[in-house]
Amino acid sequence: MLTTIALLTALALPVPAPAGCGTHVNDRDAKIPDAGPPVVAEIVVSGCPGNAPADLKVAVLVRHEFRGDLRIDLVGPSGREFRLKNTNSLDGKDDVNETFTVNASGETGNGKWALKVQDRAEADVGHFDRWSLNLG
Ligand SMILES: [Ca+2]
Ligand SMILES: [Ca+2]
């Protein structure tokens, strides 16, 4: 009898988030062509069933001499693109080192995610350093 009660109690507890969600990283450096095509850095997630969170955290580190040259998009497993950063010819500071919050609840957690980093203005250059995806 006690065993039955314990079992029913256990069944009523909320199901914990499955292991495999959490933080996923792509750390492989890549040169970004000056005023050229985007660098695409992929992260493939498995073992994270269900949808991505509404407050998906996307941490981006790009080394650059003039970060205003850069346009950055997150691409979800469905192919949908989320603009993280636009170009800005007035922003001549170095580097993008920022965590963006994205409502990705329409995307699955599992699948192929990508960060697209494009340098859209001539002269200043940089390289992709690292990005990560925190699925909660
Ligand atoms: Ca440039
Ligand atoms: Ca790196």
CSV table of N, CA and C and ligand atoms in Angstrom, one decimal:
chain,number,residue,atom,x,y,z
A,1,MET,N,0.8,-1.2,0.0
A,1,MET,CA,0.0,0.0,0.0
A,1,MET,C,0.9,1.3,0.0
A,2,LEU,N,1.9,1.3,0.9
A,2,LEU,CA,2.8,2.4,0.9
A,2,LEU,C,3.5,2.6,-0.4
A,3,THR,N,3.9,1.5,-1.0
A,3,THR,CA,4.6,1.5,-2.2
A,3,THR,C,3.7,2.1,-3.3
A,4,THR,N,2.4,1.8,-3.3
A,4,THR,CA,1.5,2.3,-4.3
A,4,THR,C,1.3,3.9,-4.2
A,5,ILE,N,1.2,4.3,-2.9
A,5,ILE,CA,1.1,5.8,-2.7
A,5,ILE,C,2.4,6.5,-3.1
A,6,ALA,N,3.5,5.9,-2.8
A,6,ALA,CA,4.8,6.5,-3.2
A,6,ALA,C,4.9,6.6,-4.8
A,7,LEU,N,4.4,5.5,-5.4
A,7,LEU,CA,4.4,5.5,-6.9
A,7,LEU,C,3.5,6.6,-7.5
A,8,LEU,N,2.3,6.7,-6.9
A,8,LEU,CA,1.4,7.7,-7.4
A,8,LEU,C,1.9,9.1,-7.2
A,9,THR,N,2.6,9.3,-6.1
A,9,THR,CA,3.2,10.6,-5.8
A,9,THR,C,4.3,10.9,-6.8
A,10,ALA,N,5.1,9.9,-7.1
A,10,ALA,CA,6.1,10.1,-8.0
A,10,ALA,C,5.6,10.5,-9.4
A,11,LEU,N,4.5,9.8,-9.8
A,11,LEU,CA,3.9,10.1,-11.1
A,11,LEU,C,3.3,11.5,-11.2
A,12,ALA,N,2.9,12.1,-10.1
A,12,ALA,CA,2.3,13.4,-10.1
A,12,ALA,C,3.3,14.5,-10.2
A,13,LEU,N,4.6,14.2,-9.9
A,13,LEU,CA,5.6,15.2,-10.0
A,13,LEU,C,5.8,15.7,-11.4
A,14,PRO,N,6.2,17.0,-11.5
A,14,PRO,CA,6.5,17.5,-12.9
A,14,PRO,C,7.6,16.7,-13.5
A,15,VAL,N,7.6,16.6,-14.8
A,15,VAL,CA,8.6,15.9,-15.5
A,15,VAL,C,9.8,16.9,-15.7
A,16,PRO,N,11.0,16.5,-15.3
A,16,PRO,CA,12.1,17.4,-15.4
A,16,PRO,C,12.5,17.6,-16.9
A,17,ALA,N,13.1,18.7,-17.2
A,17,ALA,CA,13.6,18.9,-18.6
A,17,ALA,C,14.5,17.8,-18.9
A,18,PRO,N,14.4,17.3,-20.1
A,18,PRO,CA,15.2,16.2,-20.5
A,18,PRO,C,16.7,16.6,-20.6
A,19,ALA,N,17.6,15.6,-20.2
A,19,ALA,CA,19.0,15.9,-20.4
A,19,ALA,C,19.3,16.1,-21.9
A,20,GLY,N,20.2,16.9,-22.3
A,20,GLY,CA,20.5,17.1,-23.7
A,20,GLY,C,20.1,18.5,-24.1
A,21,CYS,N,19.1,19.1,-23.4
A,21,CYS,CA,18.9,20.5,-23.5
A,21,CYS,C,20.0,21.1,-22.7
A,22,GLY,N,20.1,22.4,-22.6
A,22,GLY,CA,21.2,23.0,-22.0
A,22,GLY,C,22.0,23.8,-23.0
A,23,THR,N,23.3,23.9,-22.8
A,23,THR,CA,24.1,24.8,-23.6
A,23,THR,C,24.9,24.0,-24.7
A,24,HIS,N,24.8,24.5,-25.9
A,24,HIS,CA,25.5,23.9,-27.0
A,24,HIS,C,26.4,24.9,-27.6
A,25,VAL,N,27.6,24.5,-28.0
A,25,VAL,CA,28.7,25.5,-28.4
A,25,VAL,C,29.3,25.1,-29.8
A,26,ASN,N,29.5,26.1,-30.6
A,26,ASN,CA,30.4,26.0,-31.7
A,26,ASN,C,31.5,27.0,-31.6
A,27,ASP,N,32.7,26.5,-31.4
A,27,ASP,CA,33.9,27.3,-31.0
A,27,ASP,C,34.9,27.4,-32.1
A,28,ARG,N,34.6,26.9,-33.3
A,28,ARG,CA,35.6,26.8,-34.4
A,28,ARG,C,35.7,28.1,-35.1
A,29,ASP,N,36.9,28.7,-35.0
A,29,ASP,CA,37.2,30.0,-35.6
A,29,ASP,C,37.0,29.9,-37.1
A,30,ALA,N,36.5,31.0,-37.7
A,30,ALA,CA,36.4,31.1,-39.2
A,30,ALA,C,36.6,32.5,-39.6
A,31,LYS,N,37.4,32.7,-40.7
A,31,LYS,CA,37.6,34.1,-41.2
A,31,LYS,C,36.3,34.5,-41.9
A,32,ILE,N,36.0,35.8,-41.7
A,32,ILE,CA,34.8,36.3,-42.3
A,32,ILE,C,35.2,37.1,-43.5
A,33,PRO,N,34.8,36.7,-44.8
A,33,PRO,CA,35.2,37.5,-46.0
A,33,PRO,C,34.7,38.9,-45.9
A,34,ASP,N,35.6,39.8,-46.3
A,34,ASP,CA,35.3,41.3,-46.3
A,34,ASP,C,34.3,41.6,-47.3
A,35,ALA,N,33.2,42.2,-46.9
A,35,ALA,CA,32.1,42.5,-47.9
A,35,ALA,C,31.8,41.3,-48.8
A,36,GLY,N,31.6,40.1,-48.1
A,36,GLY,CA,31.4,38.9,-48.9
A,36,GLY,C,30.3,38.0,-48.3
A,37,PRO,N,30.3,36.8,-48.7
A,37,PRO,CA,29.2,35.9,-48.3
A,37,PRO,C,29.3,35.6,-46.8
A,38,PRO,N,28.2,35.2,-46.1
A,38,PRO,CA,28.2,35.0,-44.7
A,38,PRO,C,29.0,33.7,-44.3
A,39,VAL,N,29.6,33.8,-43.1
A,39,VAL,CA,30.1,32.6,-42.5
A,39,VAL,C,28.9,31.9,-41.8
A,40,VAL,N,28.8,30.6,-42.0
A,40,VAL,CA,27.7,29.9,-41.4
A,40,VAL,C,28.2,28.9,-40.4
A,41,ALA,N,27.9,29.1,-39.1
A,41,ALA,CA,28.5,28.2,-38.1
A,41,ALA,C,27.3,27.4,-37.5
A,42,GLU,N,27.4,26.1,-37.7
A,42,GLU,CA,26.2,25.2,-37.3
A,42,GLU,C,26.4,24.6,-35.9
A,43,ILE,N,25.2,24.4,-35.3
A,43,ILE,CA,25.2,23.6,-34.0
A,43,ILE,C,24.0,22.6,-34.2
A,44,VAL,N,24.3,21.3,-34.2
A,44,VAL,CA,23.3,20.3,-34.3
A,44,VAL,C,22.9,19.8,-32.9
A,45,VAL,N,21.6,19.9,-32.6
A,45,VAL,CA,21.1,19.5,-31.3
A,45,VAL,C,20.3,18.2,-31.4
A,46,SER,N,20.6,17.3,-30.5
A,46,SER,CA,19.8,16.1,-30.4
A,46,SER,C,19.5,15.8,-28.9
A,47,GLY,N,18.5,15.0,-28.6
A,47,GLY,CA,18.2,14.7,-27.2
A,47,GLY,C,17.5,15.8,-26.5
A,48,CYS,N,16.9,16.7,-27.2
A,48,CYS,CA,16.1,17.8,-26.6
A,48,CYS,C,14.8,17.9,-27.2
A,49,PRO,N,13.9,17.0,-26.9
A,49,PRO,CA,12.5,16.9,-27.5
A,49,PRO,C,11.7,18.1,-27.1
A,50,GLY,N,10.7,18.4,-27.9
A,50,GLY,CA,9.8,19.6,-27.5
A,50,GLY,C,10.4,20.8,-28.2
A,51,ASN,N,9.7,21.9,-27.9
A,51,ASN,CA,10.0,23.2,-28.6
A,51,ASN,C,11.1,23.9,-27.9
A,52,ALA,N,11.8,24.8,-28.6
A,52,ALA,CA,12.8,25.7,-28.0
A,52,ALA,C,12.1,26.7,-27.1
A,53,PRO,N,12.8,27.3,-26.2
A,53,PRO,CA,12.2,28.2,-25.2
A,53,PRO,C,11.9,29.6,-25.9
A,54,ALA,N,10.9,30.3,-25.3
A,54,ALA,CA,10.6,31.7,-25.7
A,54,ALA,C,11.7,32.7,-25.4
A,55,ASP,N,12.5,32.3,-24.5
A,55,ASP,CA,13.7,33.1,-24.1
A,55,ASP,C,15.0,32.4,-24.4
A,56,LEU,N,15.1,31.9,-25.6
A,56,LEU,CA,16.3,31.2,-26.0
A,56,LEU,C,17.5,32.2,-25.9
A,57,LYS,N,18.6,31.8,-25.3
A,57,LYS,CA,19.8,32.7,-25.1
A,57,LYS,C,20.8,32.3,-26.2
A,58,VAL,N,21.2,33.3,-26.9
A,58,VAL,CA,22.2,33.0,-28.0
A,58,VAL,C,23.4,34.0,-27.7
A,59,ALA,N,24.5,33.3,-27.3
A,59,ALA,CA,25.7,34.1,-27.0
A,59,ALA,C,26.6,34.1,-28.2
A,60,VAL,N,27.1,35.3,-28.6
A,60,VAL,CA,27.8,35.5,-29.8
A,60,VAL,C,29.1,36.2,-29.5
A,61,LEU,N,30.2,35.6,-30.0
A,61,LEU,CA,31.5,36.3,-30.0
A,61,LEU,C,32.1,36.4,-31.3
A,62,VAL,N,32.2,37.6,-31.9
A,62,VAL,CA,32.9,37.8,-33.2
A,62,VAL,C,33.9,38.8,-33.0
A,63,ARG,N,35.2,38.5,-33.4
A,63,ARG,CA,36.2,39.5,-33.4
A,63,ARG,C,36.2,40.3,-34.7
A,64,HIS,N,36.2,41.6,-34.5
A,64,HIS,CA,36.2,42.5,-35.7
A,64,HIS,C,36.7,43.9,-35.4
A,65,GLU,N,37.3,44.5,-36.5
A,65,GLU,CA,37.8,45.9,-36.3
A,65,GLU,C,36.8,46.9,-36.3
A,66,PHE,N,35.6,46.6,-36.9
A,66,PHE,CA,34.5,47.6,-37.1
A,66,PHE,C,33.2,46.8,-37.1
A,67,ARG,N,32.7,46.6,-35.9
A,67,ARG,CA,31.5,45.7,-35.8
A,67,ARG,C,30.3,46.1,-36.6
A,68,GLY,N,30.2,47.4,-36.9
A,68,GLY,CA,29.1,47.9,-37.7
A,68,GLY,C,29.0,47.3,-39.0
A,69,ASP,N,30.1,46.7,-39.5
A,69,ASP,CA,30.0,46.0,-40.8
A,69,ASP,C,29.1,44.7,-40.8
A,70,LEU,N,28.8,44.3,-39.6
A,70,LEU,CA,28.3,42.9,-39.4
A,70,LEU,C,26.8,42.8,-39.3
A,71,ARG,N,26.2,41.9,-40.1
A,71,ARG,CA,24.8,41.5,-39.9
A,71,ARG,C,24.8,40.0,-39.4
A,72,ILE,N,24.0,39.8,-38.4
A,72,ILE,CA,24.0,38.5,-37.7
A,72,ILE,C,22.6,37.9,-37.6
A,73,ASP,N,22.4,36.7,-38.1
A,73,ASP,CA,21.1,36.0,-38.0
A,73,ASP,C,21.3,34.7,-37.4
A,74,LEU,N,20.3,34.3,-36.6
A,74,LEU,CA,20.1,32.9,-36.1
A,74,LEU,C,19.2,32.2,-37.1
A,75,VAL,N,19.5,31.0,-37.5
A,75,VAL,CA,18.6,30.2,-38.3
A,75,VAL,C,18.2,28.9,-37.5
A,76,GLY,N,16.9,28.8,-37.3
A,76,GLY,CA,16.3,27.7,-36.6
A,76,GLY,C,16.2,26.4,-37.4
A,77,PRO,N,15.9,25.3,-36.8
A,77,PRO,CA,15.8,24.0,-37.5
A,77,PRO,C,14.8,24.0,-38.6
A,78,SER,N,13.8,24.9,-38.6
A,78,SER,CA,12.8,25.0,-39.6
A,78,SER,C,13.3,25.8,-40.8
A,79,GLY,N,14.4,26.5,-40.6
A,79,GLY,CA,14.9,27.4,-41.7
A,79,GLY,C,14.5,28.8,-41.5
A,80,ARG,N,13.7,29.1,-40.5
A,80,ARG,CA,13.3,30.4,-40.2
A,80,ARG,C,14.5,31.2,-39.6
A,81,GLU,N,14.6,32.5,-40.1
A,81,GLU,CA,15.7,33.3,-39.7
A,81,GLU,C,15.3,34.4,-38.6
A,82,PHE,N,16.1,34.5,-37.7
A,82,PHE,CA,15.9,35.6,-36.6
A,82,PHE,C,17.0,36.6,-36.7
A,83,ARG,N,16.7,37.8,-37.0
A,83,ARG,CA,17.8,38.8,-37.1
A,83,ARG,C,18.2,39.2,-35.7
A,84,LEU,N,19.5,39.0,-35.4
A,84,LEU,CA,20.1,39.4,-34.1
A,84,LEU,C,20.7,40.8,-34.2
A,85,LYS,N,21.3,41.1,-35.3
A,85,LYS,CA,22.0,42.4,-35.4
A,85,LYS,C,22.1,42.9,-36.8
A,86,ASN,N,21.8,44.1,-37.0
A,86,ASN,CA,21.9,44.8,-38.3
A,86,ASN,C,23.2,45.5,-38.4
A,87,THR,N,23.6,45.8,-39.7
A,87,THR,CA,24.7,46.6,-39.9
A,87,THR,C,24.4,48.0,-39.4
A,88,ASN,N,25.5,48.7,-39.1
A,88,ASN,CA,25.4,50.1,-38.6
A,88,ASN,C,26.7,50.9,-38.9
A,89,SER,N,26.7,51.7,-39.9
A,89,SER,CA,27.9,52.3,-40.4
A,89,SER,C,28.4,53.3,-39.4
A,90,LEU,N,27.7,53.6,-38.3
A,90,LEU,CA,28.1,54.6,-37.3
A,90,LEU,C,28.7,53.9,-36.1
A,91,ASP,N,28.7,52.5,-36.1
A,91,ASP,CA,29.2,51.8,-34.9
A,91,ASP,C,30.6,51.2,-35.3
A,92,GLY,N,31.6,52.0,-35.0
A,92,GLY,CA,33.0,51.6,-35.3
A,92,GLY,C,33.7,50.9,-34.2
A,93,LYS,N,33.0,50.4,-33.1
A,93,LYS,CA,33.6,49.7,-32.0
A,93,LYS,C,34.1,48.3,-32.5
A,94,ASP,N,35.0,47.8,-31.7
A,94,ASP,CA,35.5,46.4,-32.0
A,94,ASP,C,34.5,45.4,-31.5
A,95,ASP,N,34.5,44.2,-32.2
A,95,ASP,CA,33.9,43.0,-31.7
A,95,ASP,C,32.4,43.0,-31.4
A,96,VAL,N,31.8,41.9,-31.5
A,96,VAL,CA,30.4,41.7,-31.0
A,96,VAL,C,30.6,40.6,-29.9
A,97,ASN,N,30.3,41.0,-28.7
A,97,ASN,CA,30.4,40.0,-27.6
A,97,ASN,C,29.1,40.2,-26.8
A,98,GLU,N,28.1,39.5,-27.1
A,98,GLU,CA,26.7,39.8,-26.6
A,98,GLU,C,25.9,38.6,-26.6
A,99,THR,N,25.0,38.6,-25.6
A,99,THR,CA,24.0,37.5,-25.5
A,99,THR,C,22.6,38.0,-25.9
A,100,PHE,N,22.0,37.4,-27.0
A,100,PHE,CA,20.7,37.9,-27.5
A,100,PHE,C,19.7,36.9,-26.9
A,101,THR,N,18.5,37.5,-26.7
A,101,THR,CA,17.3,36.6,-26.3
A,101,THR,C,16.4,36.6,-27.5
A,102,VAL,N,16.0,35.3,-27.8
A,102,VAL,CA,15.2,35.1,-29.0
A,102,VAL,C,13.9,34.3,-28.6
A,103,ASN,N,12.8,34.8,-29.1
A,103,ASN,CA,11.6,33.9,-28.9
A,103,ASN,C,11.6,32.9,-30.0
A,104,ALA,N,12.1,31.7,-29.7
A,104,ALA,CA,12.2,30.6,-30.6
A,104,ALA,C,11.2,29.5,-30.3
A,105,SER,N,10.1,29.8,-29.6
A,105,SER,CA,9.1,28.8,-29.2
A,105,SER,C,8.4,28.1,-30.4
A,106,GLY,N,8.5,28.6,-31.6
A,106,GLY,CA,8.0,28.0,-32.7
A,106,GLY,C,8.9,27.0,-33.4
A,107,GLU,N,10.1,26.9,-32.8
A,107,GLU,CA,11.1,26.0,-33.4
A,107,GLU,C,11.2,24.7,-32.5
A,108,THR,N,11.7,23.6,-33.1
A,108,THR,CA,12.0,22.4,-32.3
A,108,THR,C,13.4,22.7,-31.6
A,109,GLY,N,13.6,22.0,-30.5
A,109,GLY,CA,14.9,22.1,-29.9
A,109,GLY,C,15.9,21.3,-30.7
A,110,ASN,N,15.5,20.1,-31.1
A,110,ASN,CA,16.3,19.2,-31.9
A,110,ASN,C,16.4,19.7,-33.3
A,111,GLY,N,17.6,19.5,-33.9
A,111,GLY,CA,17.8,19.8,-35.3
A,111,GLY,C,19.0,20.7,-35.5
A,112,LYS,N,19.1,21.2,-36.7
A,112,LYS,CA,20.3,21.9,-37.1
A,112,LYS,C,20.1,23.4,-37.0
A,113,TRP,N,20.7,24.0,-36.0
A,113,TRP,CA,20.7,25.5,-35.8
A,113,TRP,C,22.0,26.1,-36.5
A,114,ALA,N,21.9,27.3,-36.9
A,114,ALA,CA,23.1,28.0,-37.5
A,114,ALA,C,23.1,29.4,-37.1
A,115,LEU,N,24.3,30.0,-37.1
A,115,LEU,CA,24.5,31.4,-36.9
A,115,LEU,C,25.1,31.9,-38.3
A,116,LYS,N,24.5,32.9,-38.9
A,116,LYS,CA,25.0,33.5,-40.1
A,116,LYS,C,25.6,34.8,-39.8
A,117,VAL,N,26.9,35.0,-40.1
A,117,VAL,CA,27.6,36.2,-39.8
A,117,VAL,C,28.2,36.8,-41.1
A,118,GLN,N,27.6,37.9,-41.5
A,118,GLN,CA,28.1,38.5,-42.8
A,118,GLN,C,28.7,39.9,-42.6
A,119,ASP,N,29.8,40.1,-43.2
A,119,ASP,CA,30.5,41.4,-43.3
A,119,ASP,C,30.0,42.1,-44.6
A,120,ARG,N,29.3,43.2,-44.4
A,120,ARG,CA,28.7,43.8,-45.6
A,120,ARG,C,29.3,45.1,-46.1
A,121,ALA,N,30.4,45.5,-45.5
A,121,ALA,CA,31.1,46.7,-46.0
A,121,ALA,C,32.6,46.5,-46.1
A,122,GLU,N,33.2,47.1,-47.1
A,122,GLU,CA,34.6,46.9,-47.4
A,122,GLU,C,35.5,47.6,-46.4
A,123,ALA,N,36.7,47.0,-46.3
A,123,ALA,CA,37.9,47.6,-45.6
A,123,ALA,C,38.2,46.9,-44.3
A,124,ASP,N,37.3,47.0,-43.3
A,124,ASP,CA,37.6,46.3,-42.0
A,124,ASP,C,37.2,44.9,-42.0
A,125,VAL,N,38.0,44.1,-41.3
A,125,VAL,CA,37.8,42.6,-41.3
A,125,VAL,C,37.8,42.0,-39.9
A,126,GLY,N,37.4,40.7,-39.9
A,126,GLY,CA,37.4,40.1,-38.6
A,126,GLY,C,37.2,38.6,-38.8
A,127,HIS,N,37.0,37.9,-37.6
A,127,HIS,CA,36.7,36.4,-37.7
A,127,HIS,C,35.7,36.0,-36.7
A,128,PHE,N,34.9,35.0,-37.0
A,128,PHE,CA,34.0,34.4,-36.1
A,128,PHE,C,34.8,33.6,-35.1
A,129,ASP,N,34.5,33.7,-33.8
A,129,ASP,CA,35.2,33.1,-32.7
A,129,ASP,C,34.3,32.0,-32.1
A,130,ARG,N,33.1,32.3,-31.7
A,130,ARG,CA,32.3,31.3,-30.9
A,130,ARG,C,30.9,31.8,-30.8
A,131,TRP,N,30.0,30.8,-30.8
A,131,TRP,CA,28.6,31.1,-30.4
A,131,TRP,C,28.0,29.9,-29.6
A,132,SER,N,27.0,30.2,-28.8
A,132,SER,CA,26.4,29.1,-28.1
A,132,SER,C,24.9,29.3,-28.0
A,133,LEU,N,24.2,28.2,-27.8
A,133,LEU,CA,22.7,28.2,-27.8
A,133,LEU,C,22.3,27.6,-26.4
A,134,ASN,N,21.6,28.3,-25.6
A,134,ASN,CA,21.1,27.7,-24.3
A,134,ASN,C,19.6,27.4,-24.4
A,135,LEU,N,19.3,26.1,-24.5
A,135,LEU,CA,18.0,25.6,-24.7
A,135,LEU,C,17.3,25.4,-23.3
A,136,GLY,N,17.9,25.9,-22.3
A,136,GLY,CA,17.2,25.8,-21.0
A,136,GLY,C,17.5,24.5,-20.2
B,1,CA,CA,34.4,44.8,-43.8
B,2,CA,CA,36.9,30.1,-31.2
